[in-house]
Amino acid sequence: QVQLVESGGGWVQAGGSLRLSCAASGLAFSLYDMGWFRQAPGKEREFVAVHWRPTGMTYFADSVKGRFIGSRDNAKKTVYLQMNGLKPEDTAVYYCAARYSSSAFYSAKADEYEFWGQGTQVTVSL
């Protein structure tokens, strides 16, 4: 019933930008924290950002602070991740995820998120 669908991935040269979208259905969207994670070949899934419901703000991993921008549209049940100043080390499959916002703080742990999208590939070359 719950479905998260990412889009917007692709190939870009270093220093370029991409905007990812995640459209949600089948859940009370406004009650969930919406996270972004990425996974590079041979590595564990890594936290990127989360839109935390209690504050309505997006919080970022140190590796992307100052480069990525998050936004959320409850009416469209969609979250966005604007990625600027992309680096080759940003190359990964990017996933959106949903977590019911019942904790005292946002989670950066992938195993604490309940619902996941299929992922979208982002490739950054020199």
PDB file of C-alpha atoms in Angstrom:
ATOM      1  CA  GLN A   1       0.000   0.000   0.000  1.00  0.00           C
ATOM      2  CA  VAL A   2       2.820   2.415   0.887  1.00  0.00           C
ATOM      3  CA  GLN A   3       4.907   3.464  -2.086  1.00  0.00           C
ATOM      4  CA  LEU A   4       7.855   5.834  -2.399  1.00  0.00           C
ATOM      5  CA  VAL A   5       9.112   6.631  -5.903  1.00  0.00           C
ATOM      6  CA  GLU A   6      12.374   8.492  -6.508  1.00  0.00           C
ATOM      7  CA  SER A   7      13.241  10.311  -9.704  1.00  0.00           C
ATOM      8  CA  GLY A   8      15.768  12.829 -10.997  1.00  0.00           C
ATOM      9  CA  GLY A   9      18.985  10.843 -10.895  1.00  0.00           C
ATOM     10  CA  GLY A  10      21.430  10.789 -13.758  1.00  0.00           C
ATOM     11  CA  TRP A  11      24.939  11.655 -14.855  1.00  0.00           C
ATOM     12  CA  VAL A  12      26.627  14.990 -14.212  1.00  0.00           C
ATOM     13  CA  GLN A  13      30.155  16.389 -14.274  1.00  0.00           C
ATOM     14  CA  ALA A  14      31.836  17.432 -11.045  1.00  0.00           C
ATOM     15  CA  GLY A  15      30.515  20.785  -9.875  1.00  0.00           C
ATOM     16  CA  GLY A  16      27.132  20.255 -11.485  1.00  0.00           C
ATOM     17  CA  SER A  17      23.682  19.921  -9.945  1.00  0.00           C
ATOM     18  CA  LEU A  18      20.791  17.486  -9.843  1.00  0.00           C
ATOM     19  CA  ARG A  19      17.395  17.601  -8.163  1.00  0.00           C
ATOM     20  CA  LEU A  20      15.925  14.407  -6.771  1.00  0.00           C
ATOM     21  CA  SER A  21      12.227  13.952  -6.071  1.00  0.00           C
ATOM     22  CA  CYS A  22      10.441  11.396  -3.910  1.00  0.00           C
ATOM     23  CA  ALA A  23       6.686  11.037  -4.315  1.00  0.00           C
ATOM     24  CA  ALA A  24       4.836   9.185  -1.552  1.00  0.00           C
ATOM     25  CA  SER A  25       1.471   7.461  -1.517  1.00  0.00           C
ATOM     26  CA  GLY A  26      -0.452   5.227   0.868  1.00  0.00           C
ATOM     27  CA  LEU A  27       0.614   6.911   4.109  1.00  0.00           C
ATOM     28  CA  ALA A  28      -0.240   9.965   6.196  1.00  0.00           C
ATOM     29  CA  PHE A  29       2.639  11.893   4.687  1.00  0.00           C
ATOM     30  CA  SER A  30       2.580  14.815   7.129  1.00  0.00           C
ATOM     31  CA  LEU A  31       3.153  12.457  10.089  1.00  0.00           C
ATOM     32  CA  TYR A  32       6.433  11.023   8.773  1.00  0.00           C
ATOM     33  CA  ASP A  33      10.029  12.127   8.782  1.00  0.00           C
ATOM     34  CA  MET A  34      11.362  11.794   5.250  1.00  0.00           C
ATOM     35  CA  GLY A  35      14.977  10.756   4.917  1.00  0.00           C
ATOM     36  CA  TRP A  36      17.515  10.517   2.127  1.00  0.00           C
ATOM     37  CA  PHE A  37      20.206   7.828   2.089  1.00  0.00           C
ATOM     38  CA  ARG A  38      22.774   6.726  -0.446  1.00  0.00           C
ATOM     39  CA  GLN A  39      24.747   3.582  -1.098  1.00  0.00           C
ATOM     40  CA  ALA A  40      27.936   3.338  -3.120  1.00  0.00           C
ATOM     41  CA  PRO A  41      29.259   0.012  -4.444  1.00  0.00           C
ATOM     42  CA  GLY A  42      30.742  -2.107  -1.659  1.00  0.00           C
ATOM     43  CA  LYS A  43      29.690   0.296   1.094  1.00  0.00           C
ATOM     44  CA  GLU A  44      26.911   0.452   3.665  1.00  0.00           C
ATOM     45  CA  ARG A  45      23.897   2.652   3.174  1.00  0.00           C
ATOM     46  CA  GLU A  46      24.806   6.167   4.321  1.00  0.00           C
ATOM     47  CA  PHE A  47      22.648   8.924   5.786  1.00  0.00           C
ATOM     48  CA  VAL A  48      22.394  12.037   3.628  1.00  0.00           C
ATOM     49  CA  ALA A  49      19.545  14.182   4.963  1.00  0.00           C
ATOM     50  CA  VAL A  50      16.197  14.097   6.762  1.00  0.00           C
ATOM     51  CA  HIS A  51      13.216  16.428   6.838  1.00  0.00           C
ATOM     52  CA  TRP A  52      12.278  16.268  10.523  1.00  0.00           C
ATOM     53  CA  ARG A  53       8.578  16.803  11.132  1.00  0.00           C
ATOM     54  CA  PRO A  54       8.736  18.509  14.592  1.00  0.00           C
ATOM     55  CA  THR A  55      10.780  21.433  13.247  1.00  0.00           C
ATOM     56  CA  GLY A  56       9.879  21.309   9.569  1.00  0.00           C
ATOM     57  CA  MET A  57      13.578  21.632   8.795  1.00  0.00           C
ATOM     58  CA  THR A  58      16.015  19.521   6.844  1.00  0.00           C
ATOM     59  CA  TYR A  59      19.166  18.249   8.560  1.00  0.00           C
ATOM     60  CA  PHE A  60      22.201  17.063   6.627  1.00  0.00           C
ATOM     61  CA  ALA A  61      25.181  14.803   7.001  1.00  0.00           C
ATOM     62  CA  ASP A  62      28.460  16.694   7.380  1.00  0.00           C
ATOM     63  CA  SER A  63      29.610  15.406   4.010  1.00  0.00           C
ATOM     64  CA  VAL A  64      26.899  17.341   2.144  1.00  0.00           C
ATOM     65  CA  LYS A  65      26.249  20.380   4.366  1.00  0.00           C
ATOM     66  CA  GLY A  66      26.415  23.599   2.391  1.00  0.00           C
ATOM     67  CA  ARG A  67      25.924  21.800  -0.916  1.00  0.00           C
ATOM     68  CA  PHE A  68      22.527  20.085  -0.669  1.00  0.00           C
ATOM     69  CA  ILE A  69      19.128  21.672  -0.026  1.00  0.00           C
ATOM     70  CA  GLY A  70      16.007  19.848   1.136  1.00  0.00           C
ATOM     71  CA  SER A  71      12.366  20.792   0.755  1.00  0.00           C
ATOM     72  CA  ARG A  72       8.977  19.214   1.364  1.00  0.00           C
ATOM     73  CA  ASP A  73       5.538  19.751  -0.136  1.00  0.00           C
ATOM     74  CA  ASN A  74       2.858  18.107   2.006  1.00  0.00           C
ATOM     75  CA  ALA A  75       0.114  18.924  -0.498  1.00  0.00           C
ATOM     76  CA  LYS A  76       1.957  16.988  -3.212  1.00  0.00           C
ATOM     77  CA  LYS A  77       3.278  14.360  -0.771  1.00  0.00           C
ATOM     78  CA  THR A  78       6.707  14.938  -2.264  1.00  0.00           C
ATOM     79  CA  VAL A  79      10.157  15.714  -0.885  1.00  0.00           C
ATOM     80  CA  TYR A  80      13.011  17.149  -2.917  1.00  0.00           C
ATOM     81  CA  LEU A  81      16.769  17.056  -2.612  1.00  0.00           C
ATOM     82  CA  GLN A  82      18.616  19.743  -4.547  1.00  0.00           C
ATOM     83  CA  MET A  83      22.218  18.635  -4.942  1.00  0.00           C
ATOM     84  CA  ASN A  84      24.728  21.332  -5.868  1.00  0.00           C
ATOM     85  CA  GLY A  85      28.482  21.266  -6.207  1.00  0.00           C
ATOM     86  CA  LEU A  86      28.452  17.531  -6.829  1.00  0.00           C
ATOM     87  CA  LYS A  87      31.663  15.582  -6.340  1.00  0.00           C
ATOM     88  CA  PRO A  88      32.739  12.170  -7.647  1.00  0.00           C
ATOM     89  CA  GLU A  89      32.430  10.808  -4.104  1.00  0.00           C
ATOM     90  CA  ASP A  90      28.700  11.616  -4.244  1.00  0.00           C
ATOM     91  CA  THR A  91      28.260   8.835  -6.800  1.00  0.00           C
ATOM     92  CA  ALA A  92      25.776   6.331  -5.372  1.00  0.00           C
ATOM     93  CA  VAL A  93      22.251   5.020  -5.549  1.00  0.00           C
ATOM     94  CA  TYR A  94      20.072   7.496  -3.667  1.00  0.00           C
ATOM     95  CA  TYR A  95      17.030   6.329  -1.710  1.00  0.00           C
ATOM     96  CA  CYS A  96      14.216   8.131   0.024  1.00  0.00           C
ATOM     97  CA  ALA A  97      12.741   6.624   3.171  1.00  0.00           C
ATOM     98  CA  ALA A  98       9.907   7.292   5.614  1.00  0.00           C
ATOM     99  CA  ARG A  99       9.890   6.998   9.402  1.00  0.00           C
ATOM    100  CA  TYR A 100       6.903   7.684  11.643  1.00  0.00           C
ATOM    101  CA  SER A 101       7.782  10.830  13.593  1.00  0.00           C
ATOM    102  CA  SER A 102       7.344   9.524  17.152  1.00  0.00           C
ATOM    103  CA  SER A 103      10.868   9.923  18.575  1.00  0.00           C
ATOM    104  CA  ALA A 104      12.496  12.839  20.392  1.00  0.00           C
ATOM    105  CA  PHE A 105      15.084  13.325  17.658  1.00  0.00           C
ATOM    106  CA  TYR A 106      15.543  12.478  14.002  1.00  0.00           C
ATOM    107  CA  SER A 107      17.266   9.274  13.002  1.00  0.00           C
ATOM    108  CA  ALA A 108      20.325   8.919  10.799  1.00  0.00           C
ATOM    109  CA  LYS A 109      20.186   5.110  10.932  1.00  0.00           C
ATOM    110  CA  ALA A 110      18.817   3.341   7.890  1.00  0.00           C
ATOM    111  CA  ASP A 111      17.449   0.409   9.897  1.00  0.00           C
ATOM    112  CA  GLU A 112      15.111   2.738  11.795  1.00  0.00           C
ATOM    113  CA  TYR A 113      13.216   3.779   8.649  1.00  0.00           C
ATOM    114  CA  GLU A 114      10.123   1.789   7.794  1.00  0.00           C
ATOM    115  CA  PHE A 115       9.452   2.427   4.103  1.00  0.00           C
ATOM    116  CA  TRP A 116      11.837   2.752   1.185  1.00  0.00           C
ATOM    117  CA  GLY A 117      11.829   3.749  -2.431  1.00  0.00           C
ATOM    118  CA  GLN A 118      13.509   1.808  -5.208  1.00  0.00           C
ATOM    119  CA  GLY A 119      16.486   4.156  -5.524  1.00  0.00           C
ATOM    120  CA  THR A 120      17.822   6.354  -8.302  1.00  0.00           C
ATOM    121  CA  GLN A 121      21.388   6.329  -9.615  1.00  0.00           C
ATOM    122  CA  VAL A 122      23.539   9.446  -9.365  1.00  0.00           C
ATOM    123  CA  THR A 123      26.878   9.393 -11.172  1.00  0.00           C
ATOM    124  CA  VAL A 124      29.365  12.265 -10.915  1.00  0.00           C
ATOM    125  CA  SER A 125      32.432  12.284 -13.144  1.00  0.00           C
ATOM    126  CA  LEU A 126      35.485  14.521 -13.407  1.00  0.00           C
TER     127      LEU A 126
END
